[in-house]
Coordinates of C-alpha atoms in Angstrom, one line a residue:
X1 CA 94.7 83.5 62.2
X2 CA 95.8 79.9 61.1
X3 CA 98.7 79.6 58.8
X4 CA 98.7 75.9 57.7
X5 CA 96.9 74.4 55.5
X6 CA 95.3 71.7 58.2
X7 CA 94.8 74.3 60.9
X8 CA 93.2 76.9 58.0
X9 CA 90.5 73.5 57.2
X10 CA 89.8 72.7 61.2
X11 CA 88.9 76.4 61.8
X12 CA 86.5 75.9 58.5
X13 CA 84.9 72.6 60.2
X14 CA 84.7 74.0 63.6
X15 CA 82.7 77.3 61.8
X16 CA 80.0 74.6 60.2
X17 CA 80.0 72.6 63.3
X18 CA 79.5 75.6 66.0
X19 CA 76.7 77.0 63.3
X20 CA 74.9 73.2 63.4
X21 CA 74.6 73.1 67.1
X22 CA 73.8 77.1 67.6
X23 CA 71.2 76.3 65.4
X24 CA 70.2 72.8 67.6
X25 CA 70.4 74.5 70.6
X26 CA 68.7 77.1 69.7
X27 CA 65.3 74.7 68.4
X28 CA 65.6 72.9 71.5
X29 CA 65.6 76.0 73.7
X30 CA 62.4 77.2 71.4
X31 CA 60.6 74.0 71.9
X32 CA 61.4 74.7 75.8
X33 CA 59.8 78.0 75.6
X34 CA 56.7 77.4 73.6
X35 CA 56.0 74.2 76.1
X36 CA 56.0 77.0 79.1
X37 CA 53.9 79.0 77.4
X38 CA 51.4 76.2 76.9
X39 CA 51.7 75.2 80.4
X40 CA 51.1 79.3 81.6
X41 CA 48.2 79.1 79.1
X42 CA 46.4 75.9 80.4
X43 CA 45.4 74.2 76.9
X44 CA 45.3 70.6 77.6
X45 CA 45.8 69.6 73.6
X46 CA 48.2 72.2 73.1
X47 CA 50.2 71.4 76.2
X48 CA 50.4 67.4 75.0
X49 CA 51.1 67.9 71.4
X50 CA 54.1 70.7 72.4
X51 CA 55.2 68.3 75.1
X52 CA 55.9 65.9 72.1
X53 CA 57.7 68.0 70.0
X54 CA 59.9 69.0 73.0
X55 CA 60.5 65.3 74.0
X56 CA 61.8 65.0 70.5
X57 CA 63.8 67.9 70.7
X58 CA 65.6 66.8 73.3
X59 CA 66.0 63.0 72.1
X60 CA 67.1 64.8 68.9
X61 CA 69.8 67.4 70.0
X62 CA 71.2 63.8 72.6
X63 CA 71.8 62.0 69.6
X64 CA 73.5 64.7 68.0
X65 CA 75.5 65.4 70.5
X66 CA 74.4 68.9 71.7
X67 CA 72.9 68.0 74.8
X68 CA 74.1 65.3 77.3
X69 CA 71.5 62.2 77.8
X70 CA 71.1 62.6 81.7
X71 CA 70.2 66.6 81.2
X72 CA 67.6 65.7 78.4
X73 CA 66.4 63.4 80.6
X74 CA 66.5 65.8 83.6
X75 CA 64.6 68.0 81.7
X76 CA 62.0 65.4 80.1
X77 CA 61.1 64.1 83.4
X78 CA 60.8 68.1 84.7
X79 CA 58.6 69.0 82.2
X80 CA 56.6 65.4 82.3
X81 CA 55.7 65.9 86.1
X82 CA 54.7 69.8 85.1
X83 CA 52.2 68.3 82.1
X84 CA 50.8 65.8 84.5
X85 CA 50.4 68.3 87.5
X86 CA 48.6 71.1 84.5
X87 CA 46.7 67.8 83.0
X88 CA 45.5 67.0 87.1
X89 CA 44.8 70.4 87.8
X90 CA 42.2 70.8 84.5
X91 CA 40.4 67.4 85.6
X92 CA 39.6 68.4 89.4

């Protein structure tokens, strides 16, 4: 356990900080999920609106600083060529 008054107020931030981006993390993997799910299930609307929300996730948790911008965009451009092959595979 700290002893100084300095090292007794960085342990304090670092508890707030670790519980912001748990809780960042944790939407972003959530948003990840429910966009599988809609991709398993096949709903075109569902699929496109979640595929949104998950694109903002992401943007989100880069800004913040929870996620680096090439693995968001990694994962954006996954998940985009996934909604277009499910969106392909309902037209034919």
């Amino acid at each position: 356990m700290a002893n100084h008054v300095s090292s007794l107020k960085r342990s304090r931030q670092t508890e707030r900080k670790t519980a912001v981006n748990r809780a960042n993390k944790s939407r972003v993997r959530g948003s990840l999920r429910l966009l599988r799910e809609a991709l398993a299930k096949g709903d075109a609307a569902q699929i496109n609106e979640q595929f949104k929300q998950t694109v903002s996730a992401l943007d989100k948790s880069v800004q913040k600083g929870v996620l680096h911008g090439n693995t968001a965009s990694r994962y954006k451009s996954r998940l985009a060529a996934r909604v277009k092959a499910a969106s392909v595979k309902q037209s034919a």
